[in-house]
XYZ file of C-alpha atoms in Angstrom:
325
model
C 94.071 2.673 72.064
C 94.144 -1.105 71.668
C 90.504 -1.355 72.772
C 89.505 1.274 70.215
C 91.347 -0.680 67.504
C 89.571 -3.894 68.441
C 86.198 -2.148 68.352
C 86.976 -0.849 64.857
C 88.010 -4.325 63.690
C 84.759 -5.766 65.008
C 82.785 -3.077 63.217
C 84.244 -3.939 59.811
C 84.029 -7.729 60.211
C 81.325 -9.018 57.829
C 80.554 -12.146 59.822
C 79.695 -10.039 62.852
C 77.185 -8.044 60.804
C 75.775 -11.325 59.489
C 75.078 -12.445 63.057
C 73.518 -9.047 63.792
C 71.106 -9.513 60.879
C 70.444 -13.109 61.993
C 69.625 -11.876 65.500
C 67.174 -9.276 64.193
C 65.483 -11.813 61.885
C 65.377 -14.361 64.717
C 63.730 -11.806 67.006
C 61.019 -11.089 64.446
C 60.488 -14.840 64.009
C 59.930 -15.082 67.787
C 57.324 -12.324 67.459
C 55.655 -14.300 64.651
C 55.408 -17.398 66.874
C 54.065 -15.151 69.646
C 51.366 -13.877 67.292
C 50.399 -17.458 66.405
C 50.269 -18.649 70.021
C 48.449 -15.573 71.388
C 44.948 -16.679 70.396
C 41.951 -14.800 71.840
C 38.710 -16.686 72.432
C 36.450 -16.377 69.387
C 32.632 -16.446 69.277
C 32.802 -19.898 67.698
C 34.910 -21.178 70.609
C 32.407 -19.716 73.080
C 29.507 -21.455 71.322
C 31.332 -24.800 71.333
C 32.243 -24.338 75.000
C 28.622 -23.527 75.900
C 27.383 -26.655 74.090
C 29.936 -28.825 75.884
C 29.029 -27.221 79.220
C 25.313 -27.809 78.756
C 25.974 -31.443 77.769
C 28.091 -32.067 80.871
C 25.533 -30.271 83.058
C 22.783 -32.629 81.910
C 24.956 -35.656 82.700
C 25.796 -34.188 86.086
C 22.138 -33.714 86.985
C 21.583 -37.425 86.248
C 24.755 -38.973 87.720
C 26.276 -36.248 89.891
C 25.526 -37.856 93.245
C 26.980 -41.182 92.083
C 30.201 -39.508 90.927
C 30.581 -37.702 94.252
C 30.153 -40.951 96.167
C 32.715 -42.697 93.916
C 35.139 -39.801 94.375
C 34.793 -39.913 98.172
C 35.405 -43.678 98.154
C 38.584 -43.235 96.059
C 39.731 -40.438 98.358
C 39.225 -42.595 101.459
C 41.084 -45.511 99.857
C 44.059 -43.288 98.905
C 44.122 -41.809 102.407
C 44.248 -45.317 103.925
C 47.070 -46.399 101.577
C 49.280 -43.316 101.871
C 48.301 -41.930 105.265
C 47.663 -38.517 103.709
C 44.565 -36.749 102.415
C 44.893 -36.606 98.589
C 42.540 -33.593 98.488
C 40.279 -34.618 95.610
C 37.759 -31.816 96.380
C 34.824 -34.087 95.549
C 32.287 -31.377 96.468
C 33.610 -29.168 93.637
C 33.077 -31.671 90.822
C 30.051 -29.918 89.384
C 30.794 -28.601 85.837
C 31.638 -24.902 85.720
C 31.091 -22.841 82.553
C 34.543 -21.203 82.648
C 36.252 -24.613 82.694
C 35.070 -25.307 79.138
C 36.569 -22.163 77.630
C 40.114 -22.311 76.202
C 42.706 -20.615 78.397
C 43.600 -17.101 77.248
C 47.305 -16.660 77.814
C 48.440 -13.367 79.344
C 51.658 -11.554 78.477
C 53.175 -12.498 81.852
C 52.385 -16.196 81.283
C 53.809 -16.076 77.757
C 57.039 -14.432 78.914
C 57.438 -16.966 81.706
C 57.163 -19.745 79.124
C 57.906 -19.964 76.174
C 58.759 -16.310 75.497
C 61.661 -16.282 77.926
C 63.160 -19.454 76.468
C 63.006 -18.045 72.933
C 64.589 -14.768 74.026
C 67.390 -16.587 75.871
C 68.082 -18.684 72.782
C 68.271 -15.649 70.466
C 70.365 -13.453 72.771
C 72.622 -16.285 73.937
C 73.347 -17.787 70.529
C 73.950 -14.438 68.799
C 76.246 -13.236 71.593
C 78.169 -16.507 71.710
C 78.589 -16.542 67.924
C 79.846 -12.945 67.752
C 82.318 -13.410 70.609
C 83.612 -16.696 69.241
C 84.105 -15.648 65.648
C 85.703 -12.327 66.649
C 88.566 -14.128 68.402
C 88.776 -17.498 66.664
C 89.214 -15.815 63.270
C 92.351 -14.109 64.628
C 93.928 -17.502 65.326
C 92.839 -19.178 62.072
C 94.106 -16.305 59.902
C 97.394 -15.880 61.796
C 96.515 -12.291 62.715
C 96.941 -13.068 66.421
C 100.594 -14.002 65.984
C 101.174 -10.856 63.908
C 99.469 -8.701 66.524
C 101.662 -10.094 69.308
C 104.855 -9.221 67.437
C 104.236 -5.480 67.952
C 102.063 -5.806 71.061
C 103.713 -8.600 73.092
C 101.780 -7.930 76.306
C 99.340 -10.793 76.009
C 97.124 -9.922 78.953
C 96.576 -6.479 77.490
C 95.624 -8.019 74.144
C 93.338 -10.499 75.935
C 91.595 -7.753 77.935
C 91.173 -5.567 74.845
C 89.573 -8.305 72.743
C 87.265 -9.571 75.497
C 86.335 -6.013 76.449
C 85.693 -5.100 72.819
C 83.159 -7.882 72.231
C 81.401 -6.961 75.490
C 81.146 -3.256 74.602
C 80.299 -3.849 70.941
C 77.340 -6.094 71.786
C 75.690 -3.687 74.253
C 73.848 -1.681 71.534
C 72.815 -4.917 69.812
C 71.481 -6.270 73.115
C 69.474 -3.085 73.607
C 68.077 -3.377 70.068
C 67.095 -7.058 70.296
C 65.623 -6.736 73.814
C 63.554 -3.775 72.613
C 62.288 -5.716 69.588
C 61.424 -8.756 71.714
C 59.990 -6.908 74.709
C 58.002 -4.194 72.933
C 57.043 -6.612 70.166
C 55.550 -9.191 72.565
C 53.648 -6.466 74.407
C 52.319 -5.091 71.081
C 51.178 -8.554 69.949
C 49.143 -9.115 73.124
C 47.764 -5.566 73.033
C 46.664 -5.897 69.380
C 45.174 -9.341 70.046
C 43.087 -7.876 72.873
C 44.674 -10.126 75.509
C 46.008 -9.263 78.954
C 49.167 -7.234 78.175
C 49.783 -5.921 81.689
C 53.453 -5.090 82.284
C 54.177 -5.661 85.953
C 57.276 -4.429 87.769
C 58.616 -8.004 87.797
C 58.212 -8.219 84.017
C 59.952 -4.890 83.554
C 62.913 -5.958 85.689
C 63.130 -9.212 83.734
C 63.581 -7.153 80.563
C 66.245 -4.998 82.252
C 68.218 -8.034 83.446
C 67.934 -9.590 79.952
C 70.096 -6.733 78.634
C 73.154 -8.337 80.239
C 72.606 -11.686 78.556
C 73.964 -10.982 75.072
C 77.197 -9.194 76.188
C 77.801 -11.960 78.757
C 77.386 -14.626 76.071
C 79.768 -12.704 73.819
C 82.400 -12.665 76.589
C 81.972 -16.414 77.108
C 82.327 -16.987 73.366
C 85.489 -14.891 73.176
C 87.085 -16.651 76.160
C 86.224 -20.082 74.770
C 87.770 -19.031 71.448
C 91.002 -18.084 73.289
C 90.980 -21.553 74.858
C 89.976 -23.618 71.806
C 91.041 -21.336 68.885
C 88.355 -22.603 66.517
C 84.734 -21.547 66.025
C 83.703 -25.082 65.087
C 85.351 -26.576 68.186
C 83.759 -23.961 70.458
C 80.300 -24.679 69.050
C 80.906 -28.441 69.396
C 82.006 -28.055 73.041
C 79.008 -25.840 73.876
C 76.611 -28.283 72.197
C 78.242 -31.231 73.991
C 77.984 -29.438 77.348
C 74.319 -28.604 76.738
C 73.507 -32.232 75.904
C 75.689 -34.025 78.464
C 75.230 -31.737 81.475
C 72.123 -29.631 80.989
C 69.892 -32.172 79.221
C 71.089 -35.562 80.501
C 72.880 -34.847 83.796
C 70.556 -32.242 85.286
C 67.530 -33.843 83.631
C 68.173 -37.190 85.375
C 69.251 -35.764 88.755
C 67.065 -32.804 89.743
C 69.267 -32.175 92.798
C 71.865 -30.812 90.329
C 69.554 -27.993 89.195
C 71.310 -25.349 91.400
C 74.478 -26.047 89.377
C 72.817 -25.790 85.974
C 73.744 -22.853 83.749
C 70.302 -22.867 82.138
C 68.438 -22.951 85.455
C 70.552 -20.136 86.887
C 70.029 -18.056 83.746
C 66.269 -18.503 84.135
C 66.626 -17.597 87.825
C 68.615 -14.496 86.895
C 65.840 -13.349 84.553
C 62.910 -14.321 86.807
C 64.473 -13.267 90.129
C 64.801 -16.782 91.478
C 64.025 -20.258 90.224
C 61.744 -23.030 91.463
C 61.842 -26.690 90.539
C 60.468 -30.005 91.791
C 62.330 -33.033 93.150
C 60.500 -36.373 92.980
C 60.936 -38.858 95.830
C 59.520 -42.255 94.791
C 58.803 -45.233 97.081
C 57.638 -48.754 96.252
C 54.284 -49.634 97.783
C 53.305 -53.033 99.280
C 51.040 -53.742 96.288
C 53.972 -53.300 93.883
C 53.040 -49.829 92.675
C 55.358 -46.820 92.967
C 54.204 -43.653 94.743
C 56.086 -40.430 93.934
C 55.907 -37.279 96.015
C 57.063 -34.006 94.433
C 58.730 -31.423 96.642
C 59.092 -27.850 95.460
C 62.593 -26.446 95.828
C 63.663 -22.816 95.440
C 66.962 -21.385 94.258
C 67.354 -17.773 95.377
C 68.248 -14.880 93.094
C 71.431 -14.333 95.138
C 72.534 -17.890 94.335
C 71.673 -17.423 90.628
C 73.677 -14.205 90.356
C 76.565 -15.499 92.481
C 76.840 -18.797 90.603
C 76.898 -17.123 87.189
C 79.417 -14.534 88.413
C 81.759 -17.203 89.810
C 81.558 -19.281 86.619
C 82.243 -16.174 84.531
C 85.214 -15.018 86.615
C 86.757 -18.505 86.669
C 86.311 -18.872 82.908
C 87.880 -15.467 82.204
C 90.791 -16.198 84.563
C 91.466 -19.606 82.990
C 91.314 -18.085 79.522
C 93.806 -15.368 80.476
C 96.194 -17.849 82.101
C 96.129 -20.210 79.123
C 96.568 -17.415 76.556
C 99.470 -15.944 78.546
C 101.393 -19.212 78.796
C 100.496 -21.256 75.714
C 102.530 -21.177 72.515
C 100.644 -19.855 69.480
C 102.104 -22.435 67.089
């Protein structure tokens, strides 16, 4: 009964509908940027590439042997300095026609980056905004105190409001994911580019459905803790700058504990990143070696689940014990 009431209150709240419209418009804007970035190779580009290729081929016929010798000398010098073969592939330096053509992006490459980032931004921000405003408005208007006078069981109220924002955002998540997913596929298909939908891409779209309701739950819980939409947005922005951008950006070993990295891992079934190990050389230069690290999908899902459960538990405990005044 209480859950049904909360769902009805969400349905009639104008600000919620405003965020719904903003999410739909934002999704179509993402499709517009996809259309702009999905550029097929034109005849003019092919002619320019052929001219550049022929020019480089003439130079190679005149100076190719000299360049190979110089490359092999540099490779030997690097091997002596570092003790490892740098793998310059000097024998493959001859110009190749396909290297002069612009790269045609496929749908899978676009989704991996930047399509996925845009979708995460739209779904995350809309969900967070709906969850936050749905609860914070109750505190600012005094409706929460009124509600608790005839429904004093706070945990029941807490569960109803958090559950309502989660359920109410499921249809919106389905709508926005359909617009983004089908829209990106249609753009690449119309442009005549590689629009192959692999099983991995399909599962990425399925897992993306959980993003918006999860963000709405986080927004609602943060609103229970902070009681103000402005404060919630300030805390989220501060966390994104201090931890995600500065902290994780400066110390790559912290990537497994990054919300953003684990969200990407959740969508892409695992996440890879590089850790640089730099050493000073005898000649004063600095040599950096990048090591690829992998965070498993199990870690991504487990980390996000633990953070979510802890956040919900803290929100319930604080709301149950704290005075409303």
